[in-house]
C-alpha cells in the first residue's frame, strides 16, 4: 500500500463507484445503498449529510468493511489508492483499518470498552499498527497521541477508565485513536453530535488543525447542515440510499437544486432562527420564497402564536415558581472520603402560565437536575418549588400523585423511554390506569383522541416501539405526557436526539398543543437554535447558577454574559448566510 | 471496600438466625423420638433413655433447646452427633472433600461453558450452535441421578476409565468422574448465558471500534468480546458454586463420596438434630460468603462497579 501504487490510475485517494449495500432480512435483501459515486483527494474535507436512515453511516461502514449485522456490499467498488476494498480479504482489511483509514465513531459513550483503561485501549491501537514497540515506547506514544488529541494531562489519565471521562474527553480519546497512525483518510461519523455546542466547536477545530498538518482527507458524516457547511469544502446530500445532490458546500446551501435539500435547509433550526427574526423585524424585505418551504411557515406561525400567548399570560399567577433552589450532591473522591458538589446553586425563576421557558447550558450545568427537582424525582437541599400556588417539598402520597398528574415529563431518548414490551396503546393509557381515570372503554377513546392530537395514525395503538421511527416514538412520549391533561410539561432535551426534519415537526406540534391546551413548558436543552423557535423566556445556566435570564429576543440579540455569547457563537453555521 | 464487606457480613446475621431457627424448628417438629429410633427393635433401658435425652437436651422445651444451641454455635461448638463424634470433627472431615469436588466441577463447567458459549455466540445459527442447544436441552431435562448412573456404568464399569465409587480415597483423579457429572448438571444454563452475552457484546459499538483500530479477530474476540461477556457469566458460576456445595447430595450418595451432602443425608434420616442444623448453618454461611466474594469479583471484572457504601 504505497502512495505510488501502479494500479492507482485515477489519482484519487478514494473513489467510490456504483456502491450498493444490501441487508439480508426475512423478506429478502433490502438495499440500503443504491449506486453511490463520489471521489475524495488527499487533504480534502467532504461532508455527507442526510437524515437518519439515508445511508450516510452505511456508506462510512462500507468503506472500511464493517457493516453491521447482515449487511454486505452487493455491488460496485471502493477504490482506496487504486485498490478495491470491496474485494479485500479479512487480513488485508485489518492491515488497512487503523493504519491507512482511521475511524471516529458517533457515540463517545458506547465506543470505548468500559472494562479496559483508556491507556490500554490506546496502546493496543499503537501495537496493532506497529507504531511503537517495547512497553515504554508504546506508553510514550500513547501519551503523545492523547496529547495531540487535546487531552492535556494524558499521562495521569492513562490508568483511568472510560466512565471516569466526560463525553468530550472520550471523543478526544476516540479522535486520538483514529488519528494515531496518521492515516491518509479519516472517517468521522457524527463525531460531535452527542456533545454540547461549545465542546463540539473545540473538538472540530482541533480535528481540522490535525488533519490539515498531515494532509489527511476527512470524510465527515453529519445530520447538521450548518456544521457540514462550516467544516467541509464539498457536500454530499443523501436521501434513501442515494446521493441526491453533491458539490461545493456554500453553493449547495445557497442554491439547493433538489427539493429534499431545500426541505433540509428550511427545517434546520440553526438557520430557520435567523429567518423568524427577520420576519419580525423587516416583514417586507424577505428574499426567500416562503411558500416553497412548508416547515418554515409553520415555525413562523408558531412564533406568532407565542407572542399572543405571552401577552395573555402577563400578570397571571406563575405556573411554576422556583426560589433559591439548591441541590448538593456528595461525590466520592476515593477511599471513604467525599466532598460536596453543588449541582444547583441558589436558582430562582418563575414561569407564567401558558408560556415556555428554556433552560439552556452545557452538560453538567445542572439543568437536568433542576428538572428532576421539579418533577420530585430528587429532593432539594434547600429552597422551594411552588407549582400552581402549592409548595411541593412536603407533598406525600395522594397529594404527590395529584401533582404528578398536573406535571408530566418528556425525556430525551425516545428509544429508552418507551417500554419495548408494551404496545403503544397501553403505553399511552398507562398514566390513566395508574391514576385510575375512567374505565377501559373511555381510556381507549382517550388514547385515540391523543393519537389524533399528536398526528399519529390510530392503528399505531396496536404496534410496538421497535416498529416506530424516532420521531413517531417522541410523539408517543408526548401523547403519554398529555394523557392526564397536565398543565405543565417538562421537556428534558425532548428534541435533541431527532433529525432536523422530525425536530421541526415535533416543535410545531408542541407549539400547536400549547396554544390549544394552554400548556406551560419548561424546555431543557443544550441547543440554542431550538430555543429561538420555541421559548418565550430563556435562563442560561452555568455551573449550577443561572447566569442570565431574559426574554428570548433579549438573550439572542443582546446577550449580556460572555458565556451566553460563546454558546450563541458555537451554533454551527450561524455565520453563514443561507439562501432558499 | 472493607466497609462494604463488613456491612455484607453483618447483613448475613439475620439470614443465619432465620435459617437456623427454621431448620431447628423443622427437625424438632419431625415425628418420633430419634433416640428411641436408634435402638431399633430393642426397647431401651428407661434410665439409659433418660440419660441420653438429657445429654442431647431433648426433654427441654423447643425454645430453650434452640437458644442453647445458638449459644454453643457462638462459642464455636456445633454439638455432638449420635455416634458420639463432635460435629466440628465431622465438618472438618467432610467439608474439604465436598469443596474439592465443587471446585473441580466449577472449573470443568467454566471451561465448557466459555468455549462452547463463545463459539455458539460467534457462529449464531450455525450447526455448532444448533447442536449445542440440543445437547444443552438434553442435559437440562435429564435428572441428575440418571446422569450419575450413565456415567458410572459407561465410563467406569464398561470402559474402566475411572473407579465407579470414590470411597475413602478422595484424591483428585477419583473425584474427577463425579465432578464431571456435577458440571454437566449445571453447565447448560452457563452455556446459554455465555452465548447470549457473547452475541450482545459482539454487536456493541466498542467492538466495531476495536476492529476499526486495525485489531485482528484473534485479538478482538478474547480481549473485547469474551472479557466483557464474563461479567454476567460470573454471577451464574458463583450461584452454581453454592449450588454444587449444597446440592451435591445425590451425586455424593451415588458415587459414595464422603462429603457434606452424603453425611447430611444420613443425618436427616436418623433425625440427628445437632448434625443437621449445624451442617445447614455452615452451608448457609458458606453460601453467603461465596456470594460476597462474587460481588467483589464483579468489581474486579467491571471497573464501573466500586463498592464504597
mmCIF file of C-alpha atoms in Angstrom, chain B:
data_model
loop_
_atom_site.group_PDB
_atom_site.id
_atom_site.type_symbol
_atom_site.label_atom_id
_atom_site.label_comp_id
_atom_site.label_asym_id
_atom_site.label_seq_id
_atom_site.Cartn_x
_atom_site.Cartn_y
_atom_site.Cartn_z
ATOM 1 C CA UNK B 1 -14.301 -1.809 50.241
ATOM 2 C CA UNK B 2 -13.676 -3.032 53.811
ATOM 3 C CA UNK B 3 -16.770 -1.157 54.887
ATOM 4 C CA UNK B 4 -18.769 -2.879 52.171
ATOM 5 C CA UNK B 5 -17.549 -6.352 53.190
ATOM 6 C CA UNK B 6 -18.306 -5.711 56.854
ATOM 7 C CA UNK B 7 -21.766 -4.454 56.024
ATOM 8 C CA UNK B 8 -22.478 -7.509 53.897
ATOM 9 C CA UNK B 9 -21.282 -9.805 56.680
ATOM 10 C CA UNK B 10 -23.495 -8.022 59.190
ATOM 11 C CA UNK B 11 -26.420 -8.468 56.827
ATOM 12 C CA UNK B 12 -25.698 -12.204 56.924
ATOM 13 C CA UNK B 13 -26.504 -12.388 60.649
ATOM 14 C CA UNK B 14 -30.301 -12.110 60.381
ATOM 15 C CA UNK B 15 -30.219 -14.549 57.459
ATOM 16 C CA UNK B 16 -28.286 -17.040 59.571
ATOM 17 C CA UNK B 17 -30.623 -16.598 62.554
ATOM 18 C CA UNK B 18 -33.657 -17.104 60.370
ATOM 19 C CA UNK B 19 -32.352 -20.205 58.644
ATOM 20 C CA UNK B 20 -31.077 -21.891 61.800
ATOM 21 C CA UNK B 21 -34.377 -21.206 63.511
ATOM 22 C CA UNK B 22 -36.372 -22.656 60.627
ATOM 23 C CA UNK B 23 -34.166 -25.733 60.294
ATOM 24 C CA UNK B 24 -34.089 -26.316 64.022
ATOM 25 C CA UNK B 25 -37.839 -25.992 64.210
ATOM 26 C CA UNK B 26 -38.434 -28.374 61.315
ATOM 27 C CA UNK B 27 -36.137 -31.026 62.703
ATOM 28 C CA UNK B 28 -37.745 -30.588 66.137
ATOM 29 C CA UNK B 29 -41.188 -30.991 64.639
ATOM 30 C CA UNK B 30 -40.302 -34.297 62.964
ATOM 31 C CA UNK B 31 -42.419 -37.053 64.447
ATOM 32 C CA UNK B 32 -40.908 -39.809 66.588
ATOM 33 C CA UNK B 33 -38.256 -39.899 69.223
ATOM 34 C CA UNK B 34 -34.898 -40.047 67.468
ATOM 35 C CA UNK B 35 -33.249 -41.756 70.414
ATOM 36 C CA UNK B 36 -35.859 -44.486 70.507
ATOM 37 C CA UNK B 37 -35.302 -44.970 66.798
ATOM 38 C CA UNK B 38 -31.627 -45.523 67.441
ATOM 39 C CA UNK B 39 -32.412 -48.666 69.391
ATOM 40 C CA UNK B 40 -34.324 -50.177 66.521
ATOM 41 C CA UNK B 41 -36.497 -53.121 67.598
ATOM 42 C CA UNK B 42 -34.990 -53.434 71.065
ATOM 43 C CA UNK B 43 -36.614 -51.487 73.848
ATOM 44 C CA UNK B 44 -34.041 -49.418 75.682
ATOM 45 C CA UNK B 45 -33.358 -49.249 79.364
ATOM 46 C CA UNK B 46 -35.512 -46.316 80.614
ATOM 47 C CA UNK B 47 -32.638 -44.981 82.722
ATOM 48 C CA UNK B 48 -30.347 -45.017 79.697
ATOM 49 C CA UNK B 49 -33.034 -43.345 77.567
ATOM 50 C CA UNK B 50 -33.446 -40.627 80.130
ATOM 51 C CA UNK B 51 -29.724 -40.089 80.324
ATOM 52 C CA UNK B 52 -29.390 -39.822 76.558
ATOM 53 C CA UNK B 53 -32.341 -37.448 76.314
ATOM 54 C CA UNK B 54 -30.765 -35.293 78.985
ATOM 55 C CA UNK B 55 -27.424 -35.403 77.223
ATOM 56 C CA UNK B 56 -28.979 -34.163 73.968
ATOM 57 C CA UNK B 57 -31.363 -31.931 75.935
ATOM 58 C CA UNK B 58 -34.415 -33.430 74.175
ATOM 59 C CA UNK B 59 -36.561 -33.059 77.250
ATOM 60 C CA UNK B 60 -36.288 -29.300 77.338
ATOM 61 C CA UNK B 61 -38.849 -27.036 75.592
ATOM 62 C CA UNK B 62 -38.068 -26.101 71.996
ATOM 63 C CA UNK B 63 -37.011 -22.518 72.571
ATOM 64 C CA UNK B 64 -34.619 -23.475 75.343
ATOM 65 C CA UNK B 65 -33.038 -26.109 73.132
ATOM 66 C CA UNK B 66 -32.713 -23.630 70.296
ATOM 67 C CA UNK B 67 -31.157 -20.867 72.393
ATOM 68 C CA UNK B 68 -28.829 -23.383 73.968
ATOM 69 C CA UNK B 69 -27.755 -24.488 70.547
ATOM 70 C CA UNK B 70 -27.221 -20.901 69.369
ATOM 71 C CA UNK B 71 -25.083 -20.197 72.406
ATOM 72 C CA UNK B 72 -22.914 -23.184 71.596
ATOM 73 C CA UNK B 73 -22.512 -22.129 67.970
ATOM 74 C CA UNK B 74 -21.311 -18.711 69.058
ATOM 75 C CA UNK B 75 -18.667 -20.472 71.138
ATOM 76 C CA UNK B 76 -17.704 -22.453 68.050
ATOM 77 C CA UNK B 77 -19.187 -25.704 69.300
ATOM 78 C CA UNK B 78 -21.548 -27.368 66.836
ATOM 79 C CA UNK B 79 -22.549 -30.140 69.233
ATOM 80 C CA UNK B 80 -22.152 -33.891 69.280
ATOM 81 C CA UNK B 81 -23.561 -36.379 66.804
ATOM 82 C CA UNK B 82 -25.385 -39.573 67.814
ATOM 83 C CA UNK B 83 -22.296 -41.586 67.105
ATOM 84 C CA UNK B 84 -20.557 -39.599 69.794
ATOM 85 C CA UNK B 85 -18.302 -37.642 67.459
ATOM 86 C CA UNK B 86 -18.116 -33.897 67.692
ATOM 87 C CA UNK B 87 -19.910 -32.255 64.738
ATOM 88 C CA UNK B 88 -16.902 -29.974 64.381
ATOM 89 C CA UNK B 89 -14.784 -33.036 63.587
ATOM 90 C CA UNK B 90 -17.292 -34.371 61.057
ATOM 91 C CA UNK B 91 -17.417 -30.997 59.342
ATOM 92 C CA UNK B 92 -13.647 -30.758 59.260
ATOM 93 C CA UNK B 93 -13.506 -34.190 57.639
ATOM 94 C CA UNK B 94 -16.306 -33.886 55.081
ATOM 95 C CA UNK B 95 -16.249 -30.245 54.090
ATOM 96 C CA UNK B 96 -12.864 -30.265 52.323
ATOM 97 C CA UNK B 97 -13.971 -33.252 50.233
ATOM 98 C CA UNK B 98 -17.110 -31.513 49.011
ATOM 99 C CA UNK B 99 -15.210 -28.276 48.457
ATOM 100 C CA UNK B 100 -12.647 -30.124 46.339
ATOM 101 C CA UNK B 101 -15.406 -31.796 44.355
ATOM 102 C CA UNK B 102 -17.205 -28.485 43.780
ATOM 103 C CA UNK B 103 -14.037 -26.667 42.726
ATOM 104 C CA UNK B 104 -13.181 -29.329 40.116
ATOM 105 C CA UNK B 105 -16.771 -29.271 38.882
ATOM 106 C CA UNK B 106 -16.844 -25.474 38.608
ATOM 107 C CA UNK B 107 -13.549 -25.425 36.691
ATOM 108 C CA UNK B 108 -14.911 -28.007 34.243
ATOM 109 C CA UNK B 109 -18.157 -26.052 33.954
ATOM 110 C CA UNK B 110 -16.272 -22.835 33.278
ATOM 111 C CA UNK B 111 -14.119 -24.370 30.546
ATOM 112 C CA UNK B 112 -17.086 -25.986 28.780
ATOM 113 C CA UNK B 113 -19.440 -23.020 29.179
ATOM 114 C CA UNK B 114 -16.980 -20.395 27.972
ATOM 115 C CA UNK B 115 -15.645 -22.331 24.997
ATOM 116 C CA UNK B 116 -18.979 -23.730 23.788
ATOM 117 C CA UNK B 117 -20.831 -20.488 24.556
ATOM 118 C CA UNK B 118 -18.245 -18.379 22.745
ATOM 119 C CA UNK B 119 -18.246 -20.476 19.577
ATOM 120 C CA UNK B 120 -22.069 -20.671 19.605
ATOM 121 C CA UNK B 121 -22.369 -16.932 20.082
ATOM 122 C CA UNK B 122 -19.909 -16.049 17.334
ATOM 123 C CA UNK B 123 -21.477 -18.522 14.887
ATOM 124 C CA UNK B 124 -25.053 -17.820 15.852
ATOM 125 C CA UNK B 125 -27.483 -20.024 13.964
ATOM 126 C CA UNK B 126 -24.778 -22.377 12.664
ATOM 127 C CA UNK B 127 -24.567 -26.144 13.009
ATOM 128 C CA UNK B 128 -22.409 -25.936 16.121
ATOM 129 C CA UNK B 129 -24.839 -23.532 17.772
ATOM 130 C CA UNK B 130 -27.813 -25.762 16.977
ATOM 131 C CA UNK B 131 -26.081 -28.899 18.268
ATOM 132 C CA UNK B 132 -25.001 -27.099 21.434
ATOM 133 C CA UNK B 133 -28.595 -26.069 22.009
ATOM 134 C CA UNK B 134 -29.865 -29.649 21.612
ATOM 135 C CA UNK B 135 -27.224 -31.060 23.963
ATOM 136 C CA UNK B 136 -27.912 -28.288 26.490
ATOM 137 C CA UNK B 137 -31.634 -29.022 26.463
ATOM 138 C CA UNK B 138 -30.886 -32.723 26.886
ATOM 139 C CA UNK B 139 -28.662 -32.033 29.885
ATOM 140 C CA UNK B 140 -31.255 -29.766 31.478
ATOM 141 C CA UNK B 141 -34.056 -32.301 31.093
ATOM 142 C CA UNK B 142 -32.210 -35.401 32.314
ATOM 143 C CA UNK B 143 -32.388 -35.833 36.116
ATOM 144 C CA UNK B 144 -29.006 -35.860 37.792
ATOM 145 C CA UNK B 145 -29.238 -39.420 39.125
ATOM 146 C CA UNK B 146 -29.676 -40.667 35.553
ATOM 147 C CA UNK B 147 -26.529 -38.772 34.559
ATOM 148 C CA UNK B 148 -24.757 -40.325 37.540
ATOM 149 C CA UNK B 149 -25.756 -43.877 36.663
ATOM 150 C CA UNK B 150 -24.980 -43.429 32.963
ATOM 151 C CA UNK B 151 -21.519 -42.084 33.769
ATOM 152 C CA UNK B 152 -20.937 -44.773 36.365
ATOM 153 C CA UNK B 153 -21.992 -47.543 34.030
ATOM 154 C CA UNK B 154 -20.354 -46.492 30.759
ATOM 155 C CA UNK B 155 -17.270 -44.610 31.829
ATOM 156 C CA UNK B 156 -16.387 -46.535 34.973
ATOM 157 C CA UNK B 157 -17.799 -50.032 34.538
ATOM 158 C CA UNK B 158 -17.758 -50.585 30.759
ATOM 159 C CA UNK B 159 -14.720 -48.548 29.747
ATOM 160 C CA UNK B 160 -12.954 -48.852 33.071
ATOM 161 C CA UNK B 161 -11.555 -45.319 32.810
ATOM 162 C CA UNK B 162 -12.447 -44.456 36.364
ATOM 163 C CA UNK B 163 -13.468 -46.036 39.600
ATOM 164 C CA UNK B 164 -17.279 -46.286 39.927
ATOM 165 C CA UNK B 165 -17.219 -45.113 43.526
ATOM 166 C CA UNK B 166 -14.917 -42.823 45.438
ATOM 167 C CA UNK B 167 -14.869 -44.213 48.974
ATOM 168 C CA UNK B 168 -12.218 -43.201 51.411
ATOM 169 C CA UNK B 169 -9.598 -42.192 48.830
ATOM 170 C CA UNK B 170 -10.613 -38.679 47.792
ATOM 171 C CA UNK B 171 -7.655 -37.837 45.583
ATOM 172 C CA UNK B 172 -8.246 -35.691 42.501
ATOM 173 C CA UNK B 173 -8.391 -38.457 39.854
ATOM 174 C CA UNK B 174 -11.009 -40.355 41.839
ATOM 175 C CA UNK B 175 -13.198 -37.254 42.247
ATOM 176 C CA UNK B 176 -12.955 -36.474 38.550
ATOM 177 C CA UNK B 177 -15.913 -38.551 37.338
ATOM 178 C CA UNK B 178 -18.475 -37.256 39.864
ATOM 179 C CA UNK B 179 -17.156 -33.750 39.244
ATOM 180 C CA UNK B 180 -17.811 -34.087 35.501
ATOM 181 C CA UNK B 181 -21.355 -35.270 36.208
ATOM 182 C CA UNK B 182 -21.941 -32.324 38.541
ATOM 183 C CA UNK B 183 -20.506 -29.938 35.970
ATOM 184 C CA UNK B 184 -22.731 -31.324 33.214
ATOM 185 C CA UNK B 185 -25.713 -30.925 35.506
ATOM 186 C CA UNK B 186 -25.219 -27.139 35.776
ATOM 187 C CA UNK B 187 -23.341 -26.351 32.554
ATOM 188 C CA UNK B 188 -26.325 -25.911 30.226
ATOM 189 C CA UNK B 189 -27.523 -22.631 31.777
ATOM 190 C CA UNK B 190 -23.991 -21.263 31.790
ATOM 191 C CA UNK B 191 -23.560 -22.148 28.094
ATOM 192 C CA UNK B 192 -26.774 -20.385 27.146
ATOM 193 C CA UNK B 193 -25.852 -17.364 29.219
ATOM 194 C CA UNK B 194 -22.357 -17.137 27.739
ATOM 195 C CA UNK B 195 -23.820 -17.455 24.263
ATOM 196 C CA UNK B 196 -26.376 -14.662 24.643
ATOM 197 C CA UNK B 197 -23.841 -12.489 26.393
ATOM 198 C CA UNK B 198 -21.325 -13.001 23.569
ATOM 199 C CA UNK B 199 -23.976 -12.183 20.955
ATOM 200 C CA UNK B 200 -24.850 -8.974 22.772
ATOM 201 C CA UNK B 201 -21.245 -7.893 23.239
ATOM 202 C CA UNK B 202 -20.263 -8.754 19.666
ATOM 203 C CA UNK B 203 -22.721 -6.184 18.335
ATOM 204 C CA UNK B 204 -21.577 -3.482 20.760
ATOM 205 C CA UNK B 205 -20.212 -0.254 19.336
ATOM 206 C CA UNK B 206 -16.848 -0.641 21.019
ATOM 207 C CA UNK B 207 -16.292 -3.953 19.239
ATOM 208 C CA UNK B 208 -16.745 -2.264 15.876
ATOM 209 C CA UNK B 209 -14.418 0.492 17.043
ATOM 210 C CA UNK B 210 -11.870 -2.141 18.066
ATOM 211 C CA UNK B 211 -11.960 -3.541 14.531
ATOM 212 C CA UNK B 212 -11.718 -0.045 13.067
ATOM 213 C CA UNK B 213 -8.499 0.470 15.027
ATOM 214 C CA UNK B 214 -6.976 -2.306 12.934
ATOM 215 C CA UNK B 215 -7.125 -5.049 15.559
ATOM 216 C CA UNK B 216 -7.332 -8.619 14.313
ATOM 217 C CA UNK B 217 -10.160 -11.020 15.149
ATOM 218 C CA UNK B 218 -7.689 -13.037 17.206
ATOM 219 C CA UNK B 219 -7.316 -10.037 19.487
ATOM 220 C CA UNK B 220 -10.830 -8.606 19.463
ATOM 221 C CA UNK B 221 -12.559 -11.886 20.378
ATOM 222 C CA UNK B 222 -10.768 -12.631 23.665
ATOM 223 C CA UNK B 223 -9.949 -9.083 24.721
ATOM 224 C CA UNK B 224 -13.118 -7.226 23.822
ATOM 225 C CA UNK B 225 -15.855 -9.817 23.360
ATOM 226 C CA UNK B 226 -15.113 -12.656 25.776
ATOM 227 C CA UNK B 227 -13.750 -10.430 28.517
ATOM 228 C CA UNK B 228 -16.915 -8.333 28.624
ATOM 229 C CA UNK B 229 -19.162 -11.385 28.399
ATOM 230 C CA UNK B 230 -17.559 -12.753 31.564
ATOM 231 C CA UNK B 231 -19.416 -10.291 33.764
ATOM 232 C CA UNK B 232 -22.906 -11.864 33.673
ATOM 233 C CA UNK B 233 -21.472 -15.385 33.407
ATOM 234 C CA UNK B 234 -19.557 -14.889 36.650
ATOM 235 C CA UNK B 235 -22.765 -14.404 38.619
ATOM 236 C CA UNK B 236 -24.098 -17.649 37.213
ATOM 237 C CA UNK B 237 -20.907 -19.541 38.048
ATOM 238 C CA UNK B 238 -20.982 -18.130 41.566
ATOM 239 C CA UNK B 239 -24.550 -19.242 42.089
ATOM 240 C CA UNK B 240 -23.639 -22.642 40.644
ATOM 241 C CA UNK B 241 -20.743 -22.967 43.068
ATOM 242 C CA UNK B 242 -23.075 -22.532 46.006
ATOM 243 C CA UNK B 243 -25.471 -24.984 44.398
ATOM 244 C CA UNK B 244 -22.735 -27.573 43.958
ATOM 245 C CA UNK B 245 -21.624 -27.332 47.589
ATOM 246 C CA UNK B 246 -25.138 -27.560 48.903
ATOM 247 C CA UNK B 247 -26.771 -29.736 46.331
ATOM 248 C CA UNK B 248 -24.220 -32.475 45.706
ATOM 249 C CA UNK B 249 -26.227 -34.827 47.920
ATOM 250 C CA UNK B 250 -27.444 -37.171 45.176
ATOM 251 C CA UNK B 251 -24.134 -37.337 43.359
ATOM 252 C CA UNK B 252 -22.202 -37.858 46.573
ATOM 253 C CA UNK B 253 -24.614 -40.608 47.516
ATOM 254 C CA UNK B 254 -24.346 -42.482 44.220
ATOM 255 C CA UNK B 255 -20.577 -42.161 43.920
ATOM 256 C CA UNK B 256 -20.162 -42.750 47.651
ATOM 257 C CA UNK B 257 -18.185 -39.557 48.194
ATOM 258 C CA UNK B 258 -17.635 -38.986 51.934
ATOM 259 C CA UNK B 259 -18.674 -35.333 51.655
ATOM 260 C CA UNK B 260 -21.112 -32.942 53.238
ATOM 261 C CA UNK B 261 -24.122 -33.939 51.156
ATOM 262 C CA UNK B 262 -23.755 -37.618 51.917
ATOM 263 C CA UNK B 263 -23.313 -37.036 55.656
ATOM 264 C CA UNK B 264 -26.194 -34.595 55.822
ATOM 265 C CA UNK B 265 -28.478 -37.072 54.089
ATOM 266 C CA UNK B 266 -27.633 -39.767 56.635
ATOM 267 C CA UNK B 267 -28.165 -37.337 59.495
ATOM 268 C CA UNK B 268 -31.592 -36.292 58.212
ATOM 269 C CA UNK B 269 -32.693 -39.920 58.021
ATOM 270 C CA UNK B 270 -31.556 -40.537 61.584
ATOM 271 C CA UNK B 271 -33.111 -37.293 62.824
ATOM 272 C CA UNK B 272 -29.790 -36.113 64.271
ATOM 273 C CA UNK B 273 -30.798 -32.629 65.210
ATOM 274 C CA UNK B 274 -27.336 -31.217 66.051
ATOM 275 C CA UNK B 275 -25.702 -32.601 62.920
ATOM 276 C CA UNK B 276 -28.434 -31.485 60.531
ATOM 277 C CA UNK B 277 -28.746 -27.982 61.911
ATOM 278 C CA UNK B 278 -25.004 -27.479 62.162
ATOM 279 C CA UNK B 279 -24.401 -28.623 58.608
ATOM 280 C CA UNK B 280 -27.121 -26.421 57.240
ATOM 281 C CA UNK B 281 -25.828 -23.449 59.215
ATOM 282 C CA UNK B 282 -22.337 -23.924 57.843
ATOM 283 C CA UNK B 283 -23.725 -24.292 54.322
ATOM 284 C CA UNK B 284 -25.754 -21.104 54.586
ATOM 285 C CA UNK B 285 -22.706 -19.305 55.919
ATOM 286 C CA UNK B 286 -20.643 -20.665 53.072
ATOM 287 C CA UNK B 287 -23.246 -19.679 50.501
ATOM 288 C CA UNK B 288 -23.305 -16.137 51.844
ATOM 289 C CA UNK B 289 -19.508 -15.876 51.776
ATOM 290 C CA UNK B 290 -19.379 -17.142 48.184
ATOM 291 C CA UNK B 291 -21.933 -14.530 47.204
ATOM 292 C CA UNK B 292 -19.940 -11.742 48.796
ATOM 293 C CA UNK B 293 -16.822 -12.977 47.001
ATOM 294 C CA UNK B 294 -18.703 -12.958 43.699
ATOM 295 C CA UNK B 295 -19.795 -9.381 44.322
ATOM 296 C CA UNK B 296 -16.202 -8.417 44.982
ATOM 297 C CA UNK B 297 -15.065 -10.259 41.861
ATOM 298 C CA UNK B 298 -17.591 -8.144 39.986
ATOM 299 C CA UNK B 299 -15.725 -5.008 40.932
ATOM 300 C CA UNK B 300 -12.553 -6.586 39.568
ATOM 301 C CA UNK B 301 -14.239 -7.541 36.290
ATOM 302 C CA UNK B 302 -16.134 -4.302 35.810
ATOM 303 C CA UNK B 303 -14.286 -1.130 36.761
ATOM 304 C CA UNK B 304 -17.531 0.823 36.751
ATOM 305 C CA UNK B 305 -18.601 -1.020 39.901
ATOM 306 C CA UNK B 306 -16.979 0.218 43.046
ATOM 307 C CA UNK B 307 -18.276 -0.661 46.462
ATOM 308 C CA UNK B 308 -17.883 2.202 48.842
ATOM 309 C CA UNK B 309 -21.130 2.429 50.673
#
